[in-house]
mmCIF file of C-alpha atoms in Angstrom:
data_model
loop_
_atom_site.group_PDB
_atom_site.id
_atom_site.type_symbol
_atom_site.label_atom_id
_atom_site.label_comp_id
_atom_site.label_asym_id
_atom_site.label_seq_id
_atom_site.Cartn_x
_atom_site.Cartn_y
_atom_site.Cartn_z
ATOM 1 C CA MET A 1 -6.340 70.273 -35.761
ATOM 2 C CA LYS A 2 -8.554 71.698 -38.503
ATOM 3 C CA ILE A 3 -10.461 74.943 -37.914
ATOM 4 C CA VAL A 4 -13.759 75.145 -39.796
ATOM 5 C CA THR A 5 -15.750 78.389 -39.640
ATOM 6 C CA LYS A 6 -19.260 79.572 -40.438
ATOM 7 C CA ASN A 7 -20.424 83.196 -40.302
ATOM 8 C CA ILE A 8 -23.859 84.040 -38.933
ATOM 9 C CA THR A 9 -25.542 87.430 -38.474
ATOM 10 C CA ILE A 10 -27.218 88.393 -35.198
ATOM 11 C CA GLN A 11 -28.567 91.892 -34.478
ATOM 12 C CA ASN A 12 -26.781 93.067 -37.667
ATOM 13 C CA GLU A 13 -23.447 91.833 -36.306
ATOM 14 C CA VAL A 14 -21.366 89.059 -37.871
ATOM 15 C CA PHE A 15 -20.183 86.266 -35.595
ATOM 16 C CA THR A 16 -17.940 83.403 -36.665
ATOM 17 C CA LEU A 17 -18.783 79.950 -35.337
ATOM 18 C CA THR A 18 -15.998 77.377 -35.229
ATOM 19 C CA ASN A 19 -15.901 73.622 -35.023
ATOM 20 C CA GLN A 20 -13.505 74.057 -32.086
ATOM 21 C CA ARG A 21 -16.259 75.066 -29.625
ATOM 22 C CA ALA A 22 -15.574 78.820 -29.746
ATOM 23 C CA LEU A 23 -17.005 81.963 -31.321
ATOM 24 C CA PHE A 24 -15.214 84.967 -32.811
ATOM 25 C CA TRP A 25 -16.654 88.491 -32.991
ATOM 26 C CA LYS A 26 -14.560 90.345 -35.549
ATOM 27 C CA LYS A 27 -15.793 93.859 -34.753
ATOM 28 C CA GLU A 28 -14.708 93.509 -31.135
ATOM 29 C CA LYS A 29 -11.739 91.263 -31.972
ATOM 30 C CA ALA A 30 -13.070 88.972 -29.252
ATOM 31 C CA LEU A 31 -12.648 85.213 -28.929
ATOM 32 C CA ILE A 32 -15.679 84.001 -26.976
ATOM 33 C CA LEU A 33 -16.183 80.650 -25.292
ATOM 34 C CA SER A 34 -17.740 79.023 -22.254
ATOM 35 C CA ASP A 35 -17.271 76.177 -19.802
ATOM 36 C CA LEU A 36 -13.554 75.447 -19.804
ATOM 37 C CA HIS A 37 -13.863 73.778 -16.375
ATOM 38 C CA ILE A 38 -10.160 74.188 -15.621
ATOM 39 C CA GLY A 39 -9.272 71.970 -12.659
ATOM 40 C CA LYS A 40 -11.849 69.275 -13.313
ATOM 41 C CA THR A 41 -9.303 66.530 -13.959
ATOM 42 C CA ALA A 42 -7.254 67.494 -10.879
ATOM 43 C CA HIS A 43 -10.457 67.498 -8.818
ATOM 44 C CA PHE A 44 -11.263 63.965 -9.989
ATOM 45 C CA ARG A 45 -7.720 62.772 -9.254
ATOM 46 C CA LYS A 46 -7.912 64.261 -5.756
ATOM 47 C CA ASN A 47 -11.030 62.187 -5.205
ATOM 48 C CA GLY A 48 -9.413 58.941 -6.282
ATOM 49 C CA ILE A 49 -10.428 58.842 -9.961
ATOM 50 C CA ALA A 50 -7.373 58.469 -12.189
ATOM 51 C CA LEU A 51 -7.609 60.831 -15.148
ATOM 52 C CA ALA A 52 -4.802 61.883 -17.464
ATOM 53 C CA ASN A 53 -3.739 65.519 -17.293
ATOM 54 C CA GLN A 54 -3.567 65.396 -21.095
ATOM 55 C CA ILE A 55 -7.308 66.178 -21.192
ATOM 56 C CA MET A 56 -6.728 69.755 -20.053
ATOM 57 C CA LYS A 57 -3.535 70.062 -22.104
ATOM 58 C CA ASN A 58 -5.547 69.231 -25.234
ATOM 59 C CA ASP A 59 -8.120 71.941 -24.414
ATOM 60 C CA LEU A 60 -5.377 74.548 -23.932
ATOM 61 C CA GLU A 61 -3.644 73.483 -27.131
ATOM 62 C CA ARG A 62 -6.892 74.020 -29.078
ATOM 63 C CA LEU A 63 -7.265 77.405 -27.434
ATOM 64 C CA SER A 64 -3.719 78.403 -28.399
ATOM 65 C CA ILE A 65 -4.388 77.465 -32.023
ATOM 66 C CA LEU A 66 -7.592 79.550 -32.014
ATOM 67 C CA ILE A 67 -5.717 82.543 -30.582
ATOM 68 C CA GLU A 68 -3.049 82.221 -33.273
ATOM 69 C CA TYR A 69 -5.724 81.852 -35.983
ATOM 70 C CA PHE A 70 -7.956 84.813 -35.014
ATOM 71 C CA GLN A 71 -5.397 87.103 -33.311
ATOM 72 C CA PRO A 72 -7.977 88.458 -30.843
ATOM 73 C CA ASP A 73 -7.568 91.445 -28.523
ATOM 74 C CA LYS A 74 -10.107 90.069 -26.026
ATOM 75 C CA PHE A 75 -10.699 86.656 -24.521
ATOM 76 C CA ILE A 76 -14.228 86.426 -23.073
ATOM 77 C CA VAL A 77 -15.182 83.381 -20.995
ATOM 78 C CA VAL A 78 -18.943 83.175 -20.507
ATOM 79 C CA GLY A 79 -18.820 81.281 -17.217
ATOM 80 C CA ASP A 80 -17.280 78.211 -15.637
ATOM 81 C CA LEU A 81 -13.675 79.054 -16.347
ATOM 82 C CA LEU A 82 -12.915 76.890 -13.306
ATOM 83 C CA HIS A 83 -14.476 73.709 -11.996
ATOM 84 C CA ALA A 84 -13.577 73.397 -8.308
ATOM 85 C CA GLY A 85 -11.614 76.424 -7.139
ATOM 86 C CA ASP A 86 -7.828 76.451 -6.980
ATOM 87 C CA ASN A 87 -5.762 73.323 -7.666
ATOM 88 C CA SER A 88 -2.740 72.123 -9.657
ATOM 89 C CA ASP A 89 -4.581 72.421 -12.986
ATOM 90 C CA VAL A 90 -5.174 76.114 -12.283
ATOM 91 C CA ASP A 91 -1.423 76.561 -11.794
ATOM 92 C CA GLU A 92 -0.850 74.997 -15.201
ATOM 93 C CA PHE A 93 -3.515 77.212 -16.776
ATOM 94 C CA CYS A 94 -1.845 80.328 -15.354
ATOM 95 C CA ILE A 95 1.520 79.258 -16.810
ATOM 96 C CA TRP A 96 -0.188 78.760 -20.184
ATOM 97 C CA LYS A 97 -1.938 82.131 -19.983
ATOM 98 C CA ASN A 98 1.317 83.986 -19.324
ATOM 99 C CA GLN A 99 2.126 83.489 -23.014
ATOM 100 C CA TYR A 100 -0.628 86.004 -23.818
ATOM 101 C CA LYS A 101 0.022 88.940 -21.517
ATOM 102 C CA ASP A 102 -1.399 91.451 -24.036
ATOM 103 C CA LEU A 103 -4.689 89.585 -24.397
ATOM 104 C CA GLU A 104 -7.497 91.190 -22.356
ATOM 105 C CA PHE A 105 -8.957 88.441 -20.147
ATOM 106 C CA ILE A 106 -12.647 88.923 -19.266
ATOM 107 C CA LEU A 107 -14.625 86.503 -17.107
ATOM 108 C CA VAL A 108 -18.406 86.408 -16.830
ATOM 109 C CA GLU A 109 -18.802 84.312 -13.704
ATOM 110 C CA GLY A 110 -20.544 80.948 -13.800
ATOM 111 C CA ASN A 111 -21.869 78.709 -11.057
ATOM 112 C CA HIS A 112 -18.492 76.912 -10.723
ATOM 113 C CA ASP A 113 -16.424 80.095 -10.545
ATOM 114 C CA ARG A 114 -15.787 80.351 -6.801
ATOM 115 C CA ILE A 115 -12.939 82.854 -7.021
ATOM 116 C CA SER A 116 -11.332 84.537 -4.016
ATOM 117 C CA LYS A 117 -9.437 87.806 -4.320
ATOM 118 C CA LYS A 118 -6.196 85.832 -4.085
ATOM 119 C CA LEU A 119 -7.243 83.479 -6.873
ATOM 120 C CA GLU A 120 -8.491 86.392 -9.004
ATOM 121 C CA SER A 121 -5.050 87.976 -8.767
ATOM 122 C CA LYS A 122 -3.390 84.662 -9.629
ATOM 123 C CA LEU A 123 -5.551 84.297 -12.750
ATOM 124 C CA CYS A 124 -4.635 87.852 -13.846
ATOM 125 C CA LEU A 125 -8.195 88.716 -14.843
ATOM 126 C CA ASN A 126 -8.764 92.114 -16.437
ATOM 127 C CA SER A 127 -12.386 92.046 -15.322
ATOM 128 C CA LYS A 128 -14.820 89.753 -13.524
ATOM 129 C CA SER A 129 -18.587 90.232 -13.286
ATOM 130 C CA THR A 130 -21.857 88.294 -13.275
ATOM 131 C CA SER A 131 -22.827 89.807 -16.638
ATOM 132 C CA LEU A 132 -21.243 91.872 -19.391
ATOM 133 C CA GLU A 133 -22.890 94.222 -21.870
ATOM 134 C CA ILE A 134 -21.338 95.151 -25.209
ATOM 135 C CA ASP A 135 -23.495 97.050 -27.708
ATOM 136 C CA ASN A 136 -26.791 95.186 -28.086
ATOM 137 C CA PHE A 137 -25.572 92.011 -26.391
ATOM 138 C CA THR A 138 -25.534 90.724 -22.846
ATOM 139 C CA PHE A 139 -23.080 88.005 -21.889
ATOM 140 C CA VAL A 140 -24.319 85.885 -18.986
ATOM 141 C CA HIS A 141 -23.565 82.297 -18.004
ATOM 142 C CA ASP A 142 -27.149 81.061 -17.812
ATOM 143 C CA PHE A 143 -30.090 82.535 -19.721
ATOM 144 C CA GLU A 144 -32.140 85.114 -17.767
ATOM 145 C CA LYS A 145 -35.706 85.657 -18.951
ATOM 146 C CA GLU A 146 -35.994 89.173 -17.542
ATOM 147 C CA LYS A 147 -33.126 90.607 -19.596
ATOM 148 C CA SER A 148 -34.212 92.557 -22.685
ATOM 149 C CA LYS A 149 -31.015 92.430 -24.740
ATOM 150 C CA PHE A 150 -29.931 89.490 -26.843
ATOM 151 C CA GLN A 151 -28.005 87.077 -24.603
ATOM 152 C CA ILE A 152 -24.861 85.085 -25.312
ATOM 153 C CA THR A 153 -24.771 82.245 -22.793
ATOM 154 C CA GLY A 154 -23.198 78.931 -21.816
ATOM 155 C CA HIS A 155 -23.904 76.544 -18.915
ATOM 156 C CA ILE A 156 -26.060 73.956 -20.728
ATOM 157 C CA HIS A 157 -23.315 72.140 -22.734
ATOM 158 C CA PRO A 158 -25.730 71.736 -25.668
ATOM 159 C CA GLY A 159 -25.755 68.611 -27.798
ATOM 160 C CA PHE A 160 -27.767 67.389 -30.771
ATOM 161 C CA VAL A 161 -28.610 63.781 -31.618
ATOM 162 C CA ILE A 162 -28.025 62.631 -35.189
ATOM 163 C CA LYS A 163 -29.988 59.475 -35.977
ATOM 164 C CA SER A 164 -28.996 56.972 -38.619
ATOM 165 C CA VAL A 165 -30.288 53.536 -39.506
ATOM 166 C CA VAL A 166 -27.728 51.802 -37.309
ATOM 167 C CA LYS A 167 -26.941 54.211 -34.465
ATOM 168 C CA ARG A 168 -27.474 57.546 -32.708
ATOM 169 C CA ILE A 169 -24.599 60.040 -32.562
ATOM 170 C CA LYS A 170 -24.548 62.906 -30.059
ATOM 171 C CA LEU A 171 -22.626 65.986 -31.226
ATOM 172 C CA PRO A 172 -21.900 69.404 -29.675
ATOM 173 C CA CYS A 173 -23.620 72.433 -31.173
ATOM 174 C CA PHE A 174 -24.398 76.140 -31.045
ATOM 175 C CA VAL A 175 -28.075 77.069 -30.628
ATOM 176 C CA VAL A 176 -29.471 80.387 -31.904
ATOM 177 C CA THR A 177 -32.952 81.661 -31.019
ATOM 178 C CA ASP A 178 -34.607 85.078 -31.317
ATOM 179 C CA ASN A 179 -32.997 86.225 -28.057
ATOM 180 C CA GLN A 180 -30.135 83.835 -27.292
ATOM 181 C CA LEU A 181 -26.923 82.350 -28.654
ATOM 182 C CA LEU A 182 -26.076 79.284 -26.577
ATOM 183 C CA LEU A 183 -22.416 78.283 -26.753
ATOM 184 C CA PRO A 184 -21.099 74.720 -26.601
ATOM 185 C CA ALA A 185 -18.871 73.741 -23.686
ATOM 186 C CA PHE A 186 -15.285 74.435 -24.722
ATOM 187 C CA SER A 187 -13.789 71.586 -22.726
ATOM 188 C CA GLU A 188 -14.155 68.215 -24.373
ATOM 189 C CA PHE A 189 -14.330 66.680 -20.869
ATOM 190 C CA THR A 190 -18.012 67.560 -20.465
ATOM 191 C CA GLY A 191 -21.268 65.798 -21.137
ATOM 192 C CA LEU A 192 -23.739 66.960 -23.782
ATOM 193 C CA ASP A 193 -27.256 68.006 -22.772
ATOM 194 C CA THR A 194 -29.873 67.286 -25.437
ATOM 195 C CA LYS A 195 -32.927 67.872 -23.213
ATOM 196 C CA ASN A 196 -32.566 71.257 -21.487
ATOM 197 C CA ILE A 197 -31.716 73.244 -24.597
ATOM 198 C CA PRO A 198 -33.966 75.817 -26.310
ATOM 199 C CA LYS A 199 -36.750 74.062 -28.209
ATOM 200 C CA LYS A 200 -37.133 76.644 -30.950
ATOM 201 C CA GLY A 201 -34.079 77.809 -32.792
ATOM 202 C CA LYS A 202 -31.345 77.010 -35.253
ATOM 203 C CA PHE A 203 -28.886 74.284 -34.363
ATOM 204 C CA PHE A 204 -25.360 74.559 -35.733
ATOM 205 C CA VAL A 205 -23.903 71.096 -35.247
ATOM 206 C CA PHE A 206 -20.234 70.459 -35.848
ATOM 207 C CA THR A 207 -17.691 67.692 -36.311
ATOM 208 C CA ASP A 208 -13.935 67.766 -36.847
ATOM 209 C CA SER A 209 -14.464 68.599 -40.510
ATOM 210 C CA GLU A 210 -17.693 70.605 -40.909
ATOM 211 C CA ILE A 211 -20.396 72.817 -39.423
ATOM 212 C CA TYR A 212 -23.942 72.375 -40.632
ATOM 213 C CA GLU A 213 -27.343 73.809 -39.719
ATOM 214 C CA VAL A 214 -30.130 71.432 -38.748
#
C-alpha cells in the first residue's frame, strides 16, 4: 500500500490529506477519518448476503499502516464508526484496537452509531459526543448550517466523476469549502455520492498513486 500525501491550509492550520481516505492534523497529532461502518459485512451476512470478511480486514490493515506512518496520539472518527450495532465484526475490531491501547480514541457520533453503555465500554472509547470542538474547528458527522466554526464532517461519502473519451470513472475525494472540510468514507465498502456534495469548493480527488485538485 502506497501512502500519498498533500498538505492544505485551513484557518491557518496545516492538514495532511492522504490517498488512503484519512486526514492528519500534525499540531494535534490526530488521525482523522469518517465512516468506517464496522459491522457492515457481518450485517449483510446475517441477512443472507454472502460477503467476505476480508473487506473489513483490508480497511483495518490500511488503518494500521496509517497509524504506523503518522504515529498519532489521537484517533478521531467523525461518525459512523459502526454500521448496525454490535456483531461479530465489532468483536474483531476490538481485538484489532487492543494493539493501540495508548492511542486516544474519540468518536463523534453518526447516524449509524447506536451505541449502548455496554457497547461503549466494549469499544474502549475515551470520549463520545455528537460534536467536538478543537480550536477553531467543529467536528460533526453531518454539516450543520447554524454552526459558526469551520466544520470537519463526513456522512456524504463524496465522489467525483472523471470523464474521458471512452468512459466515466468515479473516484473518492475530499471537498473543501469556505466553512467545511468533507471527508471521504474510510471504508472501501461504501458507495460514492456525486450529487449531494457541496457545489462550490475545491475537490481533492485521489487514486492509489496520486492526489490532485480539480
